[in-house]
Amino acid sequence: MLGKLNLVTILGALALFFFPWIEVQCSGKPMFRQTGVQTIQGTGTLLGEFREYENEENSEGKAAVLPAIALFCIVGALAFAIRSFLKGGGHDIPGALCFIALIFLLIQAAVEFPARETEGIHRSAPRSPGPLGGIQETINEATRREITSNYLPAFYLELAALAFPSLVFVNGAISRLRKQGAVV
């Protein structure tokens, strides 16, 4: 039973990499979405009226390495989960890999995904010398307030899908340590 649940949640975690994780909005209008795979590539999907900028040279952003490592761990966990499901036993490796993937995604969220770093937009804004400099700073500040970024439900589902096998792994590790007398 545990092998089936691990397999299903790991398959879900893999599938959720293809759903939108992040949405950037300007004045409440969605302008950009990024899936888990797109975070790795540094690309995204422009939405609505912002699609006209799709062919510009600066359409690619910074790639995120930690989600790439997480995806690699999920693919490995899936391979080991299929193997343990078919041959029985050995539920530790998929759980450990899911735990590592979860940690990497949480670290990436803590340091911000590149698509959520709206500061880069403001740093690249032109600076006007002289009396117009104050006006430009006012415009930059207004832009800072209007651009927001949010995590979408698929990102939270990704974390939840990775949390289940991770918790099973951690619980099993604690149980084994208690049997050995290492943990009170």
PDB file of C-alpha atoms in Angstrom:
ATOM      1  CA  MET A   1       0.000   0.000   0.000  1.00  0.00           C
ATOM      2  CA  LEU A   2       2.789   2.409   0.933  1.00  0.00           C
ATOM      3  CA  GLY A   3       4.570   1.703  -2.349  1.00  0.00           C
ATOM      4  CA  LYS A   4       1.440   2.585  -4.328  1.00  0.00           C
ATOM      5  CA  LEU A   5       0.949   5.851  -2.425  1.00  0.00           C
ATOM      6  CA  ASN A   6       4.589   6.794  -2.924  1.00  0.00           C
ATOM      7  CA  LEU A   7       4.335   6.041  -6.627  1.00  0.00           C
ATOM      8  CA  VAL A   8       1.147   8.090  -7.053  1.00  0.00           C
ATOM      9  CA  THR A   9       2.460  11.110  -5.140  1.00  0.00           C
ATOM     10  CA  ILE A  10       5.780  11.058  -6.982  1.00  0.00           C
ATOM     11  CA  LEU A  11       3.955  10.856 -10.329  1.00  0.00           C
ATOM     12  CA  GLY A  12       1.856  13.810  -9.159  1.00  0.00           C
ATOM     13  CA  ALA A  13       4.978  15.755  -8.203  1.00  0.00           C
ATOM     14  CA  LEU A  14       6.444  15.118 -11.650  1.00  0.00           C
ATOM     15  CA  ALA A  15       3.228  16.172 -13.412  1.00  0.00           C
ATOM     16  CA  LEU A  16       2.955  19.359 -11.326  1.00  0.00           C
ATOM     17  CA  PHE A  17       6.274  20.572 -12.770  1.00  0.00           C
ATOM     18  CA  PHE A  18       4.326  21.242 -15.989  1.00  0.00           C
ATOM     19  CA  PHE A  19       1.655  23.402 -14.327  1.00  0.00           C
ATOM     20  CA  PRO A  20       2.014  27.157 -13.643  1.00  0.00           C
ATOM     21  CA  TRP A  21       3.736  27.877 -10.324  1.00  0.00           C
ATOM     22  CA  ILE A  22       4.205  31.644 -10.402  1.00  0.00           C
ATOM     23  CA  GLU A  23       2.120  34.503 -11.735  1.00  0.00           C
ATOM     24  CA  VAL A  24       3.366  38.073 -12.047  1.00  0.00           C
ATOM     25  CA  GLN A  25       0.716  40.770 -12.179  1.00  0.00           C
ATOM     26  CA  CYS A  26       0.809  44.435 -13.119  1.00  0.00           C
ATOM     27  CA  SER A  27      -1.985  46.522 -11.595  1.00  0.00           C
ATOM     28  CA  GLY A  28      -3.884  43.313 -10.843  1.00  0.00           C
ATOM     29  CA  LYS A  29      -3.735  42.069 -14.462  1.00  0.00           C
ATOM     30  CA  PRO A  30      -1.887  38.778 -15.007  1.00  0.00           C
ATOM     31  CA  MET A  31       1.073  39.487 -17.261  1.00  0.00           C
ATOM     32  CA  PHE A  32       3.333  36.450 -16.890  1.00  0.00           C
ATOM     33  CA  ARG A  33       3.120  32.832 -15.715  1.00  0.00           C
ATOM     34  CA  GLN A  34       5.888  30.358 -15.178  1.00  0.00           C
ATOM     35  CA  THR A  35       5.680  26.581 -14.781  1.00  0.00           C
ATOM     36  CA  GLY A  36       8.172  24.513 -12.826  1.00  0.00           C
ATOM     37  CA  VAL A  37       9.930  23.485 -16.030  1.00  0.00           C
ATOM     38  CA  GLN A  38      10.020  27.098 -17.227  1.00  0.00           C
ATOM     39  CA  THR A  39      11.727  28.153 -13.979  1.00  0.00           C
ATOM     40  CA  ILE A  40      14.529  25.776 -14.860  1.00  0.00           C
ATOM     41  CA  GLN A  41      14.775  27.182 -18.402  1.00  0.00           C
ATOM     42  CA  GLY A  42      14.393  30.827 -17.381  1.00  0.00           C
ATOM     43  CA  THR A  43      11.393  31.274 -19.672  1.00  0.00           C
ATOM     44  CA  GLY A  44       7.712  31.926 -19.120  1.00  0.00           C
ATOM     45  CA  THR A  45       4.403  32.633 -20.795  1.00  0.00           C
ATOM     46  CA  LEU A  46       3.241  36.192 -21.350  1.00  0.00           C
ATOM     47  CA  LEU A  47      -0.492  36.682 -20.902  1.00  0.00           C
ATOM     48  CA  GLY A  48      -3.182  38.955 -22.296  1.00  0.00           C
ATOM     49  CA  GLU A  49      -2.114  42.331 -23.627  1.00  0.00           C
ATOM     50  CA  PHE A  50       1.501  41.617 -22.667  1.00  0.00           C
ATOM     51  CA  ARG A  51       1.824  38.942 -25.409  1.00  0.00           C
ATOM     52  CA  GLU A  52       2.870  41.615 -27.907  1.00  0.00           C
ATOM     53  CA  TYR A  53       6.271  41.718 -26.164  1.00  0.00           C
ATOM     54  CA  GLU A  54       6.838  37.981 -26.662  1.00  0.00           C
ATOM     55  CA  ASN A  55       9.290  38.284 -29.565  1.00  0.00           C
ATOM     56  CA  GLU A  56      11.599  40.801 -27.909  1.00  0.00           C
ATOM     57  CA  GLU A  57      15.211  39.881 -27.222  1.00  0.00           C
ATOM     58  CA  ASN A  58      14.866  40.178 -23.447  1.00  0.00           C
ATOM     59  CA  SER A  59      12.060  37.606 -23.136  1.00  0.00           C
ATOM     60  CA  GLU A  60      14.283  35.098 -21.333  1.00  0.00           C
ATOM     61  CA  GLY A  61      15.050  35.535 -17.655  1.00  0.00           C
ATOM     62  CA  LYS A  62      17.365  33.884 -15.201  1.00  0.00           C
ATOM     63  CA  ALA A  63      17.194  30.131 -14.855  1.00  0.00           C
ATOM     64  CA  ALA A  64      16.781  28.543 -11.443  1.00  0.00           C
ATOM     65  CA  VAL A  65      19.176  25.703 -10.656  1.00  0.00           C
ATOM     66  CA  LEU A  66      17.590  24.383  -7.456  1.00  0.00           C
ATOM     67  CA  PRO A  67      14.298  23.372  -9.134  1.00  0.00           C
ATOM     68  CA  ALA A  68      16.392  21.557 -11.761  1.00  0.00           C
ATOM     69  CA  ILE A  69      18.046  19.522  -9.003  1.00  0.00           C
ATOM     70  CA  ALA A  70      14.608  18.905  -7.471  1.00  0.00           C
ATOM     71  CA  LEU A  71      13.262  17.667 -10.815  1.00  0.00           C
ATOM     72  CA  PHE A  72      16.261  15.371 -11.196  1.00  0.00           C
ATOM     73  CA  CYS A  73      15.581  13.971  -7.700  1.00  0.00           C
ATOM     74  CA  ILE A  74      11.899  13.459  -8.544  1.00  0.00           C
ATOM     75  CA  VAL A  75      12.739  11.541 -11.720  1.00  0.00           C
ATOM     76  CA  GLY A  76      15.164   9.387  -9.723  1.00  0.00           C
ATOM     77  CA  ALA A  77      12.564   8.871  -6.996  1.00  0.00           C
ATOM     78  CA  LEU A  78      10.046   7.817  -9.624  1.00  0.00           C
ATOM     79  CA  ALA A  79      12.473   5.273 -11.068  1.00  0.00           C
ATOM     80  CA  PHE A  80      13.205   3.811  -7.623  1.00  0.00           C
ATOM     81  CA  ALA A  81       9.492   3.873  -6.674  1.00  0.00           C
ATOM     82  CA  ILE A  82       8.592   1.899  -9.805  1.00  0.00           C
ATOM     83  CA  ARG A  83      11.381  -0.556  -9.065  1.00  0.00           C
ATOM     84  CA  SER A  84      10.331  -1.002  -5.425  1.00  0.00           C
ATOM     85  CA  PHE A  85       6.668  -1.323  -6.456  1.00  0.00           C
ATOM     86  CA  LEU A  86       7.479  -4.072  -8.947  1.00  0.00           C
ATOM     87  CA  LYS A  87      10.018  -5.945  -6.809  1.00  0.00           C
ATOM     88  CA  GLY A  88       8.751  -5.017  -3.340  1.00  0.00           C
ATOM     89  CA  GLY A  89      10.526  -3.352  -0.417  1.00  0.00           C
ATOM     90  CA  GLY A  90      13.027  -0.513  -0.528  1.00  0.00           C
ATOM     91  CA  HIS A  91      10.803   2.498   0.115  1.00  0.00           C
ATOM     92  CA  ASP A  92      13.623   4.566   1.600  1.00  0.00           C
ATOM     93  CA  ILE A  93      15.354   5.779  -1.556  1.00  0.00           C
ATOM     94  CA  PRO A  94      12.272   7.373  -3.208  1.00  0.00           C
ATOM     95  CA  GLY A  95      11.355   9.040   0.077  1.00  0.00           C
ATOM     96  CA  ALA A  96      14.890  10.315   0.594  1.00  0.00           C
ATOM     97  CA  LEU A  97      14.998  11.740  -2.937  1.00  0.00           C
ATOM     98  CA  CYS A  98      11.608  13.409  -2.437  1.00  0.00           C
ATOM     99  CA  PHE A  99      12.886  14.868   0.839  1.00  0.00           C
ATOM    100  CA  ILE A 100      15.925  16.303  -0.965  1.00  0.00           C
ATOM    101  CA  ALA A 101      13.698  17.699  -3.747  1.00  0.00           C
ATOM    102  CA  LEU A 102      11.406  19.296  -1.165  1.00  0.00           C
ATOM    103  CA  ILE A 103      14.343  20.907   0.620  1.00  0.00           C
ATOM    104  CA  PHE A 104      15.716  22.330  -2.643  1.00  0.00           C
ATOM    105  CA  LEU A 105      12.322  23.799  -3.603  1.00  0.00           C
ATOM    106  CA  LEU A 106      11.903  25.336  -0.149  1.00  0.00           C
ATOM    107  CA  ILE A 107      15.385  26.849  -0.341  1.00  0.00           C
ATOM    108  CA  GLN A 108      14.586  28.281  -3.789  1.00  0.00           C
ATOM    109  CA  ALA A 109      11.339  29.749  -2.436  1.00  0.00           C
ATOM    110  CA  ALA A 110      13.239  31.271   0.496  1.00  0.00           C
ATOM    111  CA  VAL A 111      15.772  32.987  -1.769  1.00  0.00           C
ATOM    112  CA  GLU A 112      13.025  33.840  -4.327  1.00  0.00           C
ATOM    113  CA  PHE A 113      12.396  32.358  -7.707  1.00  0.00           C
ATOM    114  CA  PRO A 114      13.918  34.527 -10.470  1.00  0.00           C
ATOM    115  CA  ALA A 115      10.456  35.348 -11.877  1.00  0.00           C
ATOM    116  CA  ARG A 116       9.413  36.751  -8.489  1.00  0.00           C
ATOM    117  CA  GLU A 117      12.408  39.094  -8.291  1.00  0.00           C
ATOM    118  CA  THR A 118      10.701  42.271  -9.414  1.00  0.00           C
ATOM    119  CA  GLU A 119      13.700  44.265  -8.172  1.00  0.00           C
ATOM    120  CA  GLY A 120      15.490  43.427 -11.433  1.00  0.00           C
ATOM    121  CA  ILE A 121      12.818  45.305 -13.356  1.00  0.00           C
ATOM    122  CA  HIS A 122      13.376  48.390 -11.259  1.00  0.00           C
ATOM    123  CA  ARG A 123      17.173  48.232 -11.391  1.00  0.00           C
ATOM    124  CA  SER A 124      17.068  48.078 -15.187  1.00  0.00           C
ATOM    125  CA  ALA A 125      14.789  51.128 -15.389  1.00  0.00           C
ATOM    126  CA  PRO A 126      16.530  54.151 -16.899  1.00  0.00           C
ATOM    127  CA  ARG A 127      17.956  56.725 -14.507  1.00  0.00           C
ATOM    128  CA  SER A 128      17.664  60.334 -15.567  1.00  0.00           C
ATOM    129  CA  PRO A 129      20.355  62.757 -14.418  1.00  0.00           C
ATOM    130  CA  GLY A 130      19.448  66.241 -13.241  1.00  0.00           C
ATOM    131  CA  PRO A 131      15.969  67.467 -12.410  1.00  0.00           C
ATOM    132  CA  LEU A 132      14.241  64.514 -14.130  1.00  0.00           C
ATOM    133  CA  GLY A 133      15.989  62.045 -11.820  1.00  0.00           C
ATOM    134  CA  GLY A 134      13.388  62.621  -9.094  1.00  0.00           C
ATOM    135  CA  ILE A 135      10.543  62.027 -11.527  1.00  0.00           C
ATOM    136  CA  GLN A 136      12.129  58.776 -12.690  1.00  0.00           C
ATOM    137  CA  GLU A 137      12.490  57.606  -9.085  1.00  0.00           C
ATOM    138  CA  THR A 138       8.802  58.386  -8.501  1.00  0.00           C
ATOM    139  CA  ILE A 139       7.883  56.351 -11.580  1.00  0.00           C
ATOM    140  CA  ASN A 140      10.099  53.475 -10.428  1.00  0.00           C
ATOM    141  CA  GLU A 141       8.471  53.529  -6.972  1.00  0.00           C
ATOM    142  CA  ALA A 142       4.982  53.487  -8.521  1.00  0.00           C
ATOM    143  CA  THR A 143       6.017  50.548 -10.703  1.00  0.00           C
ATOM    144  CA  ARG A 144       7.330  48.702  -7.625  1.00  0.00           C
ATOM    145  CA  ARG A 145       3.906  48.991  -5.999  1.00  0.00           C
ATOM    146  CA  GLU A 146       2.003  47.871  -9.111  1.00  0.00           C
ATOM    147  CA  ILE A 147       3.990  44.716  -9.939  1.00  0.00           C
ATOM    148  CA  THR A 148       3.226  41.761  -7.698  1.00  0.00           C
ATOM    149  CA  SER A 149       4.041  38.082  -7.935  1.00  0.00           C
ATOM    150  CA  ASN A 150       2.217  35.166  -6.377  1.00  0.00           C
ATOM    151  CA  TYR A 151       2.649  31.457  -6.036  1.00  0.00           C
ATOM    152  CA  LEU A 152      -0.169  29.552  -7.714  1.00  0.00           C
ATOM    153  CA  PRO A 153      -1.907  26.479  -6.215  1.00  0.00           C
ATOM    154  CA  ALA A 154       0.171  24.059  -8.330  1.00  0.00           C
ATOM    155  CA  PHE A 155       3.320  25.141  -6.465  1.00  0.00           C
ATOM    156  CA  TYR A 156       1.738  24.375  -3.101  1.00  0.00           C
ATOM    157  CA  LEU A 157       0.426  21.065  -4.455  1.00  0.00           C
ATOM    158  CA  GLU A 158       3.983  20.284  -5.588  1.00  0.00           C
ATOM    159  CA  LEU A 159       5.246  20.816  -2.054  1.00  0.00           C
ATOM    160  CA  ALA A 160       2.420  18.681  -0.654  1.00  0.00           C
ATOM    161  CA  ALA A 161       3.093  15.885  -3.165  1.00  0.00           C
ATOM    162  CA  LEU A 162       6.740  15.840  -2.099  1.00  0.00           C
ATOM    163  CA  ALA A 163       5.872  16.131   1.601  1.00  0.00           C
ATOM    164  CA  PHE A 164       4.044  12.786   1.806  1.00  0.00           C
ATOM    165  CA  PRO A 165       6.925  10.493   0.758  1.00  0.00           C
ATOM    166  CA  SER A 166       9.303  12.753   2.697  1.00  0.00           C
ATOM    167  CA  LEU A 167       7.309  12.331   5.900  1.00  0.00           C
ATOM    168  CA  VAL A 168       7.134   8.567   5.400  1.00  0.00           C
ATOM    169  CA  PHE A 169      10.919   8.528   4.931  1.00  0.00           C
ATOM    170  CA  VAL A 170      11.615  10.689   8.007  1.00  0.00           C
ATOM    171  CA  ASN A 171       9.184   8.657  10.137  1.00  0.00           C
ATOM    172  CA  GLY A 172      10.865   5.419   9.046  1.00  0.00           C
ATOM    173  CA  ALA A 173      14.321   6.820   9.774  1.00  0.00           C
ATOM    174  CA  ILE A 174      13.269   7.948  13.255  1.00  0.00           C
ATOM    175  CA  SER A 175      11.706   4.540  13.952  1.00  0.00           C
ATOM    176  CA  ARG A 176      14.899   2.747  12.923  1.00  0.00           C
ATOM    177  CA  LEU A 177      16.988   5.058  15.113  1.00  0.00           C
ATOM    178  CA  ARG A 178      14.674   4.440  18.086  1.00  0.00           C
ATOM    179  CA  LYS A 179      15.022   0.676  17.634  1.00  0.00           C
ATOM    180  CA  GLN A 180      18.791   1.099  17.708  1.00  0.00           C
ATOM    181  CA  GLY A 181      18.515   3.234  20.845  1.00  0.00           C
ATOM    182  CA  ALA A 182      20.000   6.347  19.230  1.00  0.00           C
ATOM    183  CA  VAL A 183      16.897   8.534  19.677  1.00  0.00           C
ATOM    184  CA  VAL A 184      14.962   8.818  22.928  1.00  0.00           C
TER     185      VAL A 184
END
